[in-house]
Coordinates of C-alpha atoms in Angstrom, one line a residue:
Chain I
M1 CA 97.7 102.7 148.6
K2 CA 96.6 102.5 144.9
I3 CA 93.0 104.1 144.5
D4 CA 90.5 104.5 141.7
V5 CA 88.9 107.1 140.2
N6 CA 86.0 107.9 142.3
Q7 CA 88.4 107.7 145.5
T8 CA 91.0 110.1 143.5
A9 CA 87.9 113.0 142.9
K10 CA 86.8 112.3 146.5
L11 CA 90.5 113.3 147.6
L12 CA 90.7 116.3 145.8
E13 CA 87.2 117.6 146.9
N14 CA 88.8 117.1 150.1
H15 CA 91.6 119.3 149.7
D16 CA 92.7 122.8 148.8
N17 CA 95.9 124.9 147.8
I18 CA 97.1 122.0 145.4
I19 CA 100.3 122.0 143.5
I20 CA 100.8 119.7 140.9
L21 CA 103.9 118.3 139.2
V22 CA 104.8 117.7 135.9
H23 CA 107.6 115.8 134.7
A24 CA 110.7 117.4 133.3
N25 CA 111.2 118.3 129.3
P26 CA 107.4 118.1 129.6
D27 CA 105.7 116.7 126.7
G28 CA 101.9 117.1 125.7
D29 CA 100.6 114.4 127.8
T30 CA 102.1 115.9 131.3
L31 CA 101.1 119.3 130.5
G32 CA 97.9 118.2 129.2
C33 CA 97.5 116.5 132.7
G34 CA 98.7 119.1 134.5
Y35 CA 96.6 122.4 132.9
A36 CA 93.6 120.2 132.6
L37 CA 93.7 119.3 136.3
L38 CA 94.3 123.0 137.7
R39 CA 91.4 124.3 135.1
A40 CA 88.8 121.9 137.0
L41 CA 90.2 122.3 140.7
R42 CA 90.0 125.9 140.0
K43 CA 86.4 125.9 138.8
L44 CA 85.7 124.2 141.8
G45 CA 86.9 127.3 143.6
K46 CA 90.3 125.8 144.8
K47 CA 93.7 127.3 144.5
A48 CA 96.0 125.3 142.3
E49 CA 98.8 125.7 140.5
V50 CA 101.2 123.8 138.2
L51 CA 104.5 123.8 138.9
R52 CA 106.2 124.4 135.4
P53 CA 109.8 123.3 134.5
E54 CA 111.8 126.0 132.5
N55 CA 112.1 124.7 128.9
V56 CA 108.4 123.9 128.0
G57 CA 108.4 123.8 124.3
R58 CA 107.2 127.2 122.4
K59 CA 104.5 125.2 120.8
Y60 CA 102.5 124.5 124.1
T61 CA 101.9 127.9 125.2
Y62 CA 98.1 127.7 124.3
I63 CA 97.9 124.9 127.2
Y64 CA 98.7 128.0 129.8
E65 CA 99.0 131.4 128.6
D66 CA 95.7 132.6 129.2
L67 CA 95.7 131.5 133.0
G68 CA 96.6 133.8 135.9
K69 CA 99.3 132.7 138.8
E70 CA 98.0 131.9 142.3
D71 CA 100.2 132.8 145.4
F72 CA 99.4 130.1 148.0
E73 CA 101.2 127.6 150.8
P74 CA 101.0 124.3 149.0
E75 CA 99.1 121.8 151.2
Y76 CA 98.7 118.7 149.0
V77 CA 101.1 117.4 145.9
V78 CA 99.7 115.9 143.0
S79 CA 101.8 114.6 140.3
V80 CA 100.9 113.7 136.8
D81 CA 102.3 111.3 134.3
V82 CA 105.5 111.1 136.3
A83 CA 107.0 107.6 136.5
D84 CA 109.6 108.3 139.1
I85 CA 110.7 110.9 140.9
K86 CA 114.1 111.3 139.2
L87 CA 112.0 112.5 136.0
L88 CA 111.2 115.6 137.9
E89 CA 113.3 118.9 137.6
E90 CA 115.7 119.2 140.4
D91 CA 114.1 121.9 141.9
A92 CA 110.8 120.3 142.1
R93 CA 112.3 116.9 143.2
K94 CA 114.1 118.4 146.2
K95 CA 111.2 120.5 147.2
Y96 CA 108.4 117.8 146.7
G97 CA 109.8 114.6 145.7
S98 CA 109.4 113.2 149.0
K99 CA 106.1 114.7 149.8
I100 CA 103.7 113.6 147.1
N101 CA 100.5 112.9 148.5
L102 CA 98.7 111.9 144.9
A103 CA 100.1 110.6 141.7
I104 CA 98.2 109.9 138.8
D105 CA 99.9 107.9 136.2
H106 CA 99.6 105.4 133.2
H107 CA 103.4 104.0 133.1
P108 CA 103.5 100.2 134.3
S109 CA 107.0 100.8 135.5
N110 CA 105.6 103.7 138.1
C111 CA 107.9 104.0 141.3
V112 CA 106.8 107.3 142.9
E113 CA 106.4 107.0 146.8
C114 CA 103.1 108.6 147.5
E115 CA 99.9 108.3 149.9
N116 CA 97.7 107.6 146.7
L117 CA 98.3 106.1 143.6
L118 CA 95.9 106.2 141.0
L119 CA 97.4 104.0 138.3
E120 CA 95.9 102.9 135.1
D121 CA 98.4 101.2 132.5
T122 CA 96.0 100.4 129.9
A123 CA 95.6 104.3 129.3
A124 CA 97.1 105.2 125.9
A125 CA 97.7 108.6 127.6
A126 CA 97.5 110.2 131.2
C127 CA 95.2 112.6 130.0
E128 CA 92.6 109.6 129.6
I129 CA 93.0 109.2 133.3
I130 CA 92.4 112.8 134.1
Y131 CA 89.4 112.6 131.7
K132 CA 87.7 110.3 133.9
V133 CA 88.9 112.3 137.2
I134 CA 87.4 115.3 135.8
D135 CA 84.2 113.9 134.7
A136 CA 84.2 111.9 138.5
L137 CA 84.5 115.8 139.9
G138 CA 81.4 116.3 138.0
V139 CA 82.7 120.3 137.5
G140 CA 82.3 120.0 133.5
F141 CA 84.3 120.0 130.6
D142 CA 85.0 123.3 129.0
K143 CA 86.9 124.1 125.6
K144 CA 90.1 124.5 127.3
I145 CA 90.0 121.3 129.5
A146 CA 89.2 119.8 126.2
D147 CA 92.0 121.0 124.3
C148 CA 94.5 120.2 127.3
L149 CA 92.9 116.8 127.6
Y150 CA 93.2 116.2 123.5
T151 CA 96.7 117.3 123.3
G152 CA 97.6 114.7 125.5
I153 CA 95.7 111.7 124.0
T154 CA 97.1 112.9 120.6
T155 CA 100.6 113.3 121.4
D156 CA 101.1 110.1 123.6
T157 CA 99.3 108.1 120.9
G158 CA 101.6 109.8 117.9
C159 CA 98.3 111.2 116.7
F160 CA 96.3 107.8 117.0
R161 CA 99.2 105.8 115.3
Y162 CA 101.0 104.1 118.2
S163 CA 99.5 100.4 119.1
N164 CA 98.6 101.9 122.3
T165 CA 95.7 103.3 120.6
T166 CA 92.2 101.7 121.6
S167 CA 88.8 102.4 120.8
Q168 CA 88.6 104.2 124.1
T169 CA 90.8 106.6 122.8
Y170 CA 89.2 107.6 119.8
M171 CA 86.1 107.7 121.4
M172 CA 87.3 110.1 124.1
A173 CA 88.9 112.2 121.4
A174 CA 85.6 112.3 119.8
K175 CA 83.9 113.7 123.2
L176 CA 86.9 116.3 123.3
V177 CA 86.0 117.1 120.0
D178 CA 82.5 117.7 120.6
L179 CA 83.3 119.7 123.6
G180 CA 85.2 122.0 121.7
A181 CA 88.8 120.7 121.3
D182 CA 90.4 121.9 118.3
G183 CA 91.6 118.7 117.3
P184 CA 92.7 119.7 113.8
G185 CA 94.8 122.8 115.0
I186 CA 96.2 120.9 117.7
N187 CA 97.6 118.4 115.3
R188 CA 98.7 121.1 113.1
I189 CA 100.8 122.6 115.9
M190 CA 102.1 119.2 117.3
F191 CA 102.9 117.3 114.3
E192 CA 102.5 119.3 111.0
T193 CA 104.5 122.4 111.6
K194 CA 108.1 122.5 111.6
S195 CA 110.2 125.1 112.6
K196 CA 113.0 125.9 110.3
S197 CA 115.5 125.3 113.3
Y198 CA 114.0 121.9 113.6
V199 CA 114.4 120.9 110.2
L200 CA 117.8 121.7 110.2
L201 CA 118.4 119.9 113.8
E202 CA 116.6 116.8 112.3
K203 CA 118.8 116.7 109.2
L204 CA 121.9 116.9 111.5
V205 CA 120.6 114.0 113.7
M206 CA 119.4 111.7 110.6
D207 CA 123.1 112.4 108.8
T208 CA 124.4 110.4 112.2
L209 CA 122.1 107.1 110.9
E210 CA 123.7 103.8 111.7
M211 CA 122.2 100.5 111.3
H212 CA 123.2 97.4 113.1
F213 CA 122.0 93.7 113.8
D214 CA 121.5 93.0 109.9
G215 CA 119.1 96.6 109.8
R216 CA 116.9 95.5 112.7
C217 CA 118.2 98.3 114.8
A218 CA 119.0 101.9 113.8
V219 CA 120.8 104.4 115.8
V220 CA 120.8 108.1 115.5
H221 CA 122.3 110.6 117.9
L222 CA 122.5 114.2 118.9
D223 CA 125.7 116.0 120.1
Y224 CA 125.1 118.7 122.0
D225 CA 126.8 121.2 119.3
M226 CA 123.9 120.5 117.1
Y227 CA 121.7 122.8 119.2
E228 CA 123.6 126.0 118.4
K229 CA 124.8 124.7 114.9
S230 CA 120.6 124.5 114.1
G231 CA 119.7 127.2 116.3
S232 CA 117.4 124.9 118.2
D233 CA 117.0 123.7 121.5
E234 CA 116.4 120.4 123.8
S235 CA 112.5 121.5 123.8
E236 CA 112.4 120.4 120.0
T237 CA 113.6 116.9 120.2
D238 CA 110.5 114.7 120.9
P239 CA 110.0 114.2 117.2
L240 CA 113.3 112.5 116.6
A241 CA 112.9 109.7 119.3
S242 CA 110.6 107.8 116.7
K243 CA 112.5 108.7 113.0
T244 CA 114.4 105.8 113.0
R245 CA 111.4 103.2 113.9
Q246 CA 110.0 104.4 110.5
I247 CA 112.8 102.8 108.3
E248 CA 111.3 99.6 106.6
G249 CA 112.8 96.3 108.6
V250 CA 113.9 98.1 111.6
C251 CA 112.9 96.6 114.9
V252 CA 114.4 98.6 117.4
G253 CA 115.3 102.9 117.0
I254 CA 117.3 104.2 119.0
F255 CA 118.0 107.9 119.8
L256 CA 120.9 108.9 122.0
R257 CA 120.5 112.6 123.0
E258 CA 123.8 114.3 124.9
K259 CA 123.0 116.4 127.8
Q260 CA 125.2 119.5 129.0
D261 CA 127.0 117.5 131.5
G262 CA 127.9 115.1 128.6
S263 CA 125.7 112.4 129.7
F264 CA 123.2 110.6 127.2
K265 CA 119.7 110.3 127.4
I266 CA 118.5 107.3 125.5
S267 CA 115.1 107.0 123.7
L268 CA 113.7 103.6 122.7
R269 CA 111.0 103.0 119.8
T270 CA 110.2 99.1 119.3
V271 CA 108.1 97.0 117.5
E272 CA 106.6 93.6 119.0
P273 CA 107.8 91.7 120.3
V274 CA 110.8 93.9 121.6
N275 CA 109.8 95.4 124.8
A276 CA 111.1 98.9 125.1
S277 CA 110.5 99.0 128.9
E278 CA 112.2 95.9 129.7
V279 CA 115.5 96.9 127.5
C280 CA 115.8 100.0 129.5
R281 CA 114.9 98.9 133.0
K282 CA 118.2 96.9 132.8
L283 CA 119.9 100.0 132.1
G284 CA 117.8 101.7 135.0
G285 CA 114.9 103.0 132.8
G286 CA 111.7 102.7 132.1
G287 CA 108.4 103.0 130.2
H288 CA 106.0 101.7 127.9
A289 CA 106.2 98.9 125.9
R290 CA 107.0 100.2 122.6
A291 CA 108.6 103.5 123.8
A292 CA 111.1 103.9 126.7
G293 CA 113.8 105.4 128.1
C294 CA 117.4 105.5 130.3
Q295 CA 120.2 107.3 131.0
C296 CA 124.0 106.4 130.2
D297 CA 127.1 108.2 130.9
G298 CA 129.0 109.7 128.0
P299 CA 131.2 109.8 125.5
F300 CA 128.4 108.7 122.6
E301 CA 130.5 105.5 122.0
N302 CA 130.1 104.2 125.7
A303 CA 126.5 105.2 125.9
R304 CA 125.9 103.3 122.1
E305 CA 127.8 100.2 123.3
K306 CA 125.6 99.7 126.5
I307 CA 122.2 100.3 124.9
L308 CA 123.6 97.8 122.0
S309 CA 124.5 95.2 124.3
V310 CA 121.2 95.0 125.7
V311 CA 119.2 95.5 122.7
Q312 CA 121.3 92.6 120.9
E313 CA 120.0 89.8 123.5
Y314 CA 116.4 90.9 122.7
L315 CA 116.8 90.8 119.2
R316 CA 118.2 87.2 119.4
Chain E
M1 CA 69.5 111.7 90.3
K2 CA 71.0 112.7 94.1
I3 CA 70.1 109.8 96.4
D4 CA 70.4 109.1 100.2
V5 CA 72.3 106.0 101.9
N6 CA 69.1 103.7 102.3
Q7 CA 68.3 104.5 98.4
T8 CA 71.9 103.5 97.7
A9 CA 71.4 99.9 99.5
K10 CA 68.3 99.1 97.9
L11 CA 69.5 99.6 94.5
L12 CA 72.8 97.5 95.5
E13 CA 70.2 95.1 96.8
N14 CA 68.1 95.0 93.4
H15 CA 71.5 94.4 91.3
D16 CA 73.8 92.0 90.7
N17 CA 77.2 91.2 88.6
I18 CA 78.5 94.7 89.9
I19 CA 81.6 96.2 88.6
I20 CA 83.3 98.9 91.0
L21 CA 85.6 101.3 89.5
V22 CA 88.3 103.0 91.7
H23 CA 90.4 106.1 90.8
A24 CA 93.6 105.8 88.9
N25 CA 96.9 106.1 91.3
P26 CA 94.5 104.7 93.8
D27 CA 94.7 105.8 97.3
G28 CA 93.8 104.2 100.4
D29 CA 90.5 105.7 100.4
T30 CA 89.3 104.6 96.8
L31 CA 90.5 101.2 97.5
G32 CA 89.2 100.9 100.9
C33 CA 85.7 101.9 99.5
G34 CA 85.7 99.3 96.5
Y35 CA 87.0 96.3 98.2
A36 CA 84.9 97.1 101.4
L37 CA 82.0 97.0 99.3
L38 CA 83.0 94.4 97.1
R39 CA 83.4 91.8 100.6
A40 CA 79.8 92.9 101.6
L41 CA 78.2 92.8 98.1
R42 CA 79.8 89.1 98.2
K43 CA 78.5 88.6 101.4
L44 CA 75.2 89.2 100.0
G45 CA 75.5 86.1 97.4
K46 CA 76.1 88.6 94.7
K47 CA 79.0 88.5 92.2
A48 CA 81.2 91.9 92.5
E49 CA 84.8 92.8 91.2
V50 CA 86.9 95.7 91.7
L51 CA 88.8 97.0 88.6
R52 CA 91.7 97.3 89.8
P53 CA 94.2 99.9 88.3
E54 CA 97.7 98.6 87.4
N55 CA 99.8 100.8 90.0
V56 CA 98.5 100.1 93.1
G57 CA 101.1 100.6 95.9
R58 CA 102.7 97.5 97.5
K59 CA 101.7 98.9 100.9
Y60 CA 98.3 98.3 100.1
T61 CA 98.1 94.7 98.9
Y62 CA 96.3 93.5 102.4
I63 CA 93.0 94.9 101.2
Y64 CA 92.7 92.5 98.5
E65 CA 94.9 89.7 98.6
D66 CA 92.6 87.2 99.8
L67 CA 90.2 87.5 97.6
G68 CA 89.4 85.1 94.4
K69 CA 88.5 86.6 91.2
E70 CA 85.3 86.6 89.6
D71 CA 84.1 86.1 86.2
F72 CA 81.0 87.7 85.2
E73 CA 79.2 90.1 82.2
P74 CA 79.0 93.4 84.3
E75 CA 75.7 94.3 84.9
Y76 CA 75.9 97.2 87.2
V77 CA 78.6 99.9 87.1
V78 CA 79.3 101.6 90.8
S79 CA 82.4 104.3 91.2
V80 CA 83.3 105.0 94.5
D81 CA 85.6 108.1 95.6
V82 CA 85.8 109.0 91.9
A83 CA 85.0 112.9 91.2
D84 CA 85.4 113.1 87.7
I85 CA 85.8 110.5 85.2
K86 CA 89.1 112.0 83.9
L87 CA 90.6 110.2 86.9
L88 CA 89.9 106.9 86.1
E89 CA 92.5 104.8 84.3
E90 CA 92.3 104.9 80.5
D91 CA 91.1 101.5 79.8
A92 CA 88.3 102.2 82.7
R93 CA 87.1 105.3 81.0
K94 CA 87.0 103.9 77.8
K95 CA 84.7 100.9 78.6
Y96 CA 82.5 102.5 81.5
G97 CA 83.2 106.0 81.6
S98 CA 79.6 106.6 80.2
K99 CA 78.1 104.0 81.8
I100 CA 78.3 104.6 85.3
N101 CA 75.0 103.5 87.0
L102 CA 75.9 104.7 90.8
A103 CA 78.9 107.1 92.0
I104 CA 79.5 107.3 95.6
D105 CA 81.6 110.0 96.3
H106 CA 82.4 113.0 99.3
H107 CA 84.4 115.4 96.8
P108 CA 82.0 118.5 96.6
S109 CA 83.4 118.8 92.9
N110 CA 81.7 115.6 91.8
C111 CA 80.8 115.9 88.3
V112 CA 80.5 112.3 87.3
E113 CA 77.6 111.7 84.8
C114 CA 75.8 109.0 86.3
E115 CA 72.2 107.6 86.7
N116 CA 72.3 108.0 90.6
L117 CA 74.7 109.9 92.9
L118 CA 75.5 109.3 96.6
L119 CA 77.5 112.5 97.8
E120 CA 78.0 113.5 101.2
D121 CA 80.7 116.1 100.9
T122 CA 80.8 116.6 104.4
A123 CA 82.5 113.0 105.0
A124 CA 86.3 113.2 105.6
A125 CA 86.6 109.7 103.8
A126 CA 84.2 108.2 100.9
C127 CA 84.9 105.1 103.2
E128 CA 82.6 107.0 106.0
I129 CA 79.9 106.8 103.3
I130 CA 80.6 103.2 102.2
Y131 CA 80.4 102.8 106.4
K132 CA 76.8 103.9 106.3
V133 CA 75.8 102.0 103.0
I134 CA 77.0 98.6 104.4
D135 CA 75.3 99.1 107.6
A136 CA 72.1 99.8 105.6
L137 CA 72.4 96.6 103.7
G138 CA 72.6 94.6 107.0
V139 CA 75.2 92.7 105.9
G140 CA 77.4 92.8 109.0
F141 CA 80.8 93.8 109.2
D142 CA 83.8 91.4 109.4
K143 CA 87.3 92.2 110.1
K144 CA 88.1 92.4 106.6
I145 CA 85.9 95.0 105.8
A146 CA 86.6 97.0 109.0
D147 CA 90.3 97.0 107.9
C148 CA 89.3 98.5 104.5
L149 CA 87.3 101.0 105.9
Y150 CA 89.7 101.7 108.5
T151 CA 92.2 102.6 105.8
G152 CA 90.3 105.0 103.8
I153 CA 89.2 106.9 107.0
T154 CA 92.8 106.9 108.3
T155 CA 94.5 107.9 104.9
D156 CA 92.0 110.4 103.8
T157 CA 92.7 112.4 107.0
G158 CA 96.3 111.9 107.2
C159 CA 96.0 109.5 110.3
F160 CA 93.4 112.4 111.9
R161 CA 95.5 115.2 111.6
Y162 CA 93.7 117.0 108.8
S163 CA 91.1 119.5 109.3
N164 CA 88.3 117.4 107.9
T165 CA 88.6 115.1 110.9
T166 CA 85.2 115.3 112.7
S167 CA 83.9 113.7 115.9
Q168 CA 81.9 111.3 113.4
T169 CA 85.6 110.3 112.2
Y170 CA 86.7 109.2 115.5
M171 CA 83.2 107.5 116.3
M172 CA 84.0 105.1 112.9
A173 CA 87.6 104.6 114.1
A174 CA 86.5 103.6 117.3
K175 CA 83.6 101.3 116.1
L176 CA 85.8 99.9 113.4
V177 CA 88.5 99.0 115.8
D178 CA 86.2 97.3 118.1
L179 CA 84.8 95.5 114.7
G180 CA 88.5 94.0 114.4
A181 CA 90.2 96.6 112.5
D182 CA 94.3 96.4 113.2
G183 CA 94.4 100.5 113.3
P184 CA 97.8 100.4 114.9
G185 CA 99.2 97.8 112.2
I186 CA 97.3 99.9 109.2
N187 CA 98.6 103.2 110.4
R188 CA 102.2 101.7 111.0
I189 CA 101.9 100.7 107.0
M190 CA 100.5 103.7 105.8
F191 CA 102.4 106.2 107.7
E192 CA 105.2 104.8 109.9
T193 CA 107.1 102.3 107.4
K194 CA 109.4 104.1 105.0
S195 CA 111.0 101.9 102.2
K196 CA 114.5 102.9 101.5
S197 CA 113.8 104.1 98.1
Y198 CA 110.9 106.3 99.1
V199 CA 113.3 107.7 101.6
L200 CA 116.0 108.3 98.7
L201 CA 113.0 109.5 96.4
E202 CA 112.2 112.4 99.4
K203 CA 115.3 113.5 99.6
L204 CA 115.6 114.4 96.1
V205 CA 112.2 116.1 96.0
M206 CA 113.2 118.2 98.8
D207 CA 116.4 119.1 97.4
T208 CA 114.2 120.8 95.1
L209 CA 112.6 123.3 97.6
E210 CA 111.4 126.8 96.6
M211 CA 110.0 129.7 98.6
H212 CA 107.6 131.9 97.1
F213 CA 105.4 135.2 98.1
D214 CA 107.4 136.0 101.5
G215 CA 107.4 132.2 102.8
R216 CA 103.9 131.3 102.5
C217 CA 104.2 129.2 99.9
A218 CA 106.6 126.4 99.0
V219 CA 107.1 124.6 95.9
V220 CA 108.8 121.0 95.5
H221 CA 109.1 118.8 92.3
L222 CA 109.6 115.5 91.0
D223 CA 111.4 114.9 87.7
Y224 CA 110.6 111.5 86.2
D225 CA 114.4 110.7 85.9
M226 CA 114.0 110.8 89.8
Y227 CA 112.2 107.4 90.0
E228 CA 115.3 105.5 88.5
K229 CA 117.7 107.4 90.5
S230 CA 116.0 106.4 93.6
G231 CA 114.6 102.9 92.6
S232 CA 111.1 104.4 93.5
D233 CA 107.6 104.6 91.3
E234 CA 104.7 106.7 91.2
S235 CA 103.2 104.4 94.0
E236 CA 105.1 105.9 96.4
T237 CA 104.8 109.6 95.6
D238 CA 101.2 110.2 97.9
P239 CA 103.2 111.2 101.2
L240 CA 105.2 114.1 99.1
A241 CA 102.1 116.3 98.7
S242 CA 101.8 117.3 102.3
K243 CA 105.7 118.0 102.9
T244 CA 106.0 121.6 102.1
R245 CA 102.8 122.7 104.0
Q246 CA 104.6 121.2 107.1
I247 CA 106.9 124.1 107.0
E248 CA 106.5 127.0 109.3
G249 CA 104.5 129.9 107.5
V250 CA 103.8 128.2 104.4
C251 CA 100.1 128.6 103.3
V252 CA 100.0 126.9 100.3
G253 CA 102.2 123.7 99.4
I254 CA 102.7 122.7 95.9
F255 CA 104.1 119.5 94.7
L256 CA 104.4 119.0 90.7
R257 CA 104.8 115.6 90.0
E258 CA 106.3 114.8 86.1
K259 CA 104.2 112.3 84.4
Q260 CA 105.8 109.9 81.8
D261 CA 104.6 112.4 79.0
G262 CA 106.6 115.1 80.4
S263 CA 103.0 116.9 81.9
F264 CA 102.7 117.7 85.2
K265 CA 100.4 116.6 88.1
I266 CA 99.8 119.3 90.6
S267 CA 99.0 118.7 94.3
L268 CA 97.8 121.5 96.4
R269 CA 97.7 121.4 100.0
T270 CA 96.9 125.1 101.9
V271 CA 96.0 126.3 105.7
E272 CA 92.9 128.3 105.7
P273 CA 91.8 130.6 104.3
V274 CA 93.2 129.6 100.8
N275 CA 90.6 127.0 99.3
A276 CA 92.7 124.5 97.4
S277 CA 89.8 123.2 95.2
E278 CA 89.3 126.8 94.0
V279 CA 92.3 127.5 93.1
C280 CA 92.8 124.0 91.0
R281 CA 89.5 124.3 89.4
K282 CA 90.8 127.5 87.5
L283 CA 93.2 125.2 86.3
G284 CA 90.5 122.6 85.5
G285 CA 91.2 120.6 88.4
G286 CA 89.3 120.3 91.5
G287 CA 89.2 118.3 95.0
H288 CA 88.7 119.3 98.8
A289 CA 89.0 122.8 100.4
R290 CA 92.6 121.9 102.1
A291 CA 93.6 119.5 99.2
A292 CA 93.2 119.1 95.5
G293 CA 95.0 118.8 92.4
C294 CA 94.9 119.6 88.6
Q295 CA 97.2 118.7 85.6
C296 CA 99.6 121.0 83.5
D297 CA 101.5 120.8 80.2
G298 CA 105.4 121.0 81.1
P299 CA 108.1 121.6 81.1
F300 CA 108.3 122.2 84.6
E301 CA 108.7 126.0 84.6
N302 CA 105.5 126.1 82.4
A303 CA 103.4 124.5 85.4
R304 CA 104.8 126.2 87.7
E305 CA 104.5 129.6 86.5
K306 CA 100.5 128.5 85.6
I307 CA 100.0 127.1 89.4
L308 CA 101.7 130.2 91.1
S309 CA 100.1 132.9 89.2
V310 CA 96.7 131.4 90.2
V311 CA 98.0 131.1 94.0
Q312 CA 99.3 134.6 93.9
E313 CA 95.5 135.8 93.7
Y314 CA 94.5 133.9 96.5
L315 CA 97.3 135.1 98.6
R316 CA 96.7 138.5 98.4

């Protein structure tokens, strides 16, 4: 059942021992949502925990490092920023995938089976929705909650660069900074600081650049052995997806990332009028209008052919 | 005499035939200020013109391309975002450098000799001050004015990334977007789109990377012949200044850009506690706490030695 922010707050007030699910390969938005909500629930005197995936990027530790662990038998399951249970880590999916009570999300393609769904697909970040939920809970924002929510908003808007950024996004950022969020510090960690291993990985990936369809489509890919060559790992790959769209004239930027099993995760970044979510849905994926993803079997040549044949239709 | 926003608005109301000066190698803030003010003054029925420098970057044309030229004998001279008359183009400096009636600026180091000075050094962008001046003029904002002001705010904050960004900055961005500013479009032009010539120039410059003082200081330089090698020109060099500060562990990023006469323009980007403006003042320059600049004679080795010897004091 679709519910609104106030109904969501009431549900949370009426439950305890809450487990929060975030998506695998977690980004700033899903983590920001999870830990902002956890902090608000604990302030209400409830037991709450985030089921944290294994490969959380080192740069996100400030979001949760001060928190203690709570042991309890989960009674209520909430997913945040999870569009599809396929996007949960395997353990989480097996244990809780069919038992989600409440899903809070901003992906128009959301297909999580759950008792209640709070979906606001005009929100640039799911953290914008969590902001409203915490506001409705009346528990008050502290600096740590503000940091978590700011993180989601800035990462899902590419630091206020993407076309999903609205005046509401800026207004929330202003409020969160007033509430103590360290905007410049978070942006420095998320966008300005590059580890040496990332710099090397980016160089390897950008060396694979291919242009297609008269320069309107750019493709780069990451082979699994590039992690070893660069000293990097999967948690550092997020910024690579948007590199190709930056080149003048490119309408569709494609990043193919090989996984350990030889299959490929494909990330699409587009400019109007190409709808990235529509393209990816044709291959079983989904996402947003300007940023979406899907999976394809390897080898690289196979995955590339699959995605290019769909993209071609949309570039006509 | 130092004056406030309302006094500034009164002065502008009481004058006509206004020439507006922007700094040489103009960036988004000085151009945004100049053309937002010009548009507001023309809406008041006044004659106004910006003395546009020669090498305005191609990406800035949307700021002024719809405007007609007005011929008049200048009676009132206003400089915007100009910290020092040395930063004017030579022609502008000779003609108007000693005749500035009103200076509007946000650089703490401002030393322009003028009848009246509106200086707000807590403003992230001079466009934040122009926003208030236009508001005080009561002339109303239109989409074009909003685009100009948004441009200055987003470029001088590195798209809301730098530590000068305050909740006031976000609030103004929210208002400007509500007034019609095309935030995502402008950010795409300013930050997301890279020309092929720029991509090549960046590669040449980043190949010169040197690390000093245990990795806390990174230096890159641009030789004048790199413009020919890459097909680029001076108008594309802005984003290069902040590249070095992005490397993990770097406190001081230095970019030395050779000019046609063989001298070097030095751009400093720092993280706390190194004050870039103080460092640059020691070599006759100035700017902000995290971003400042100065000039040095060539050759490169000479300029590098000069700036590094000052930086060393501040890294102790």
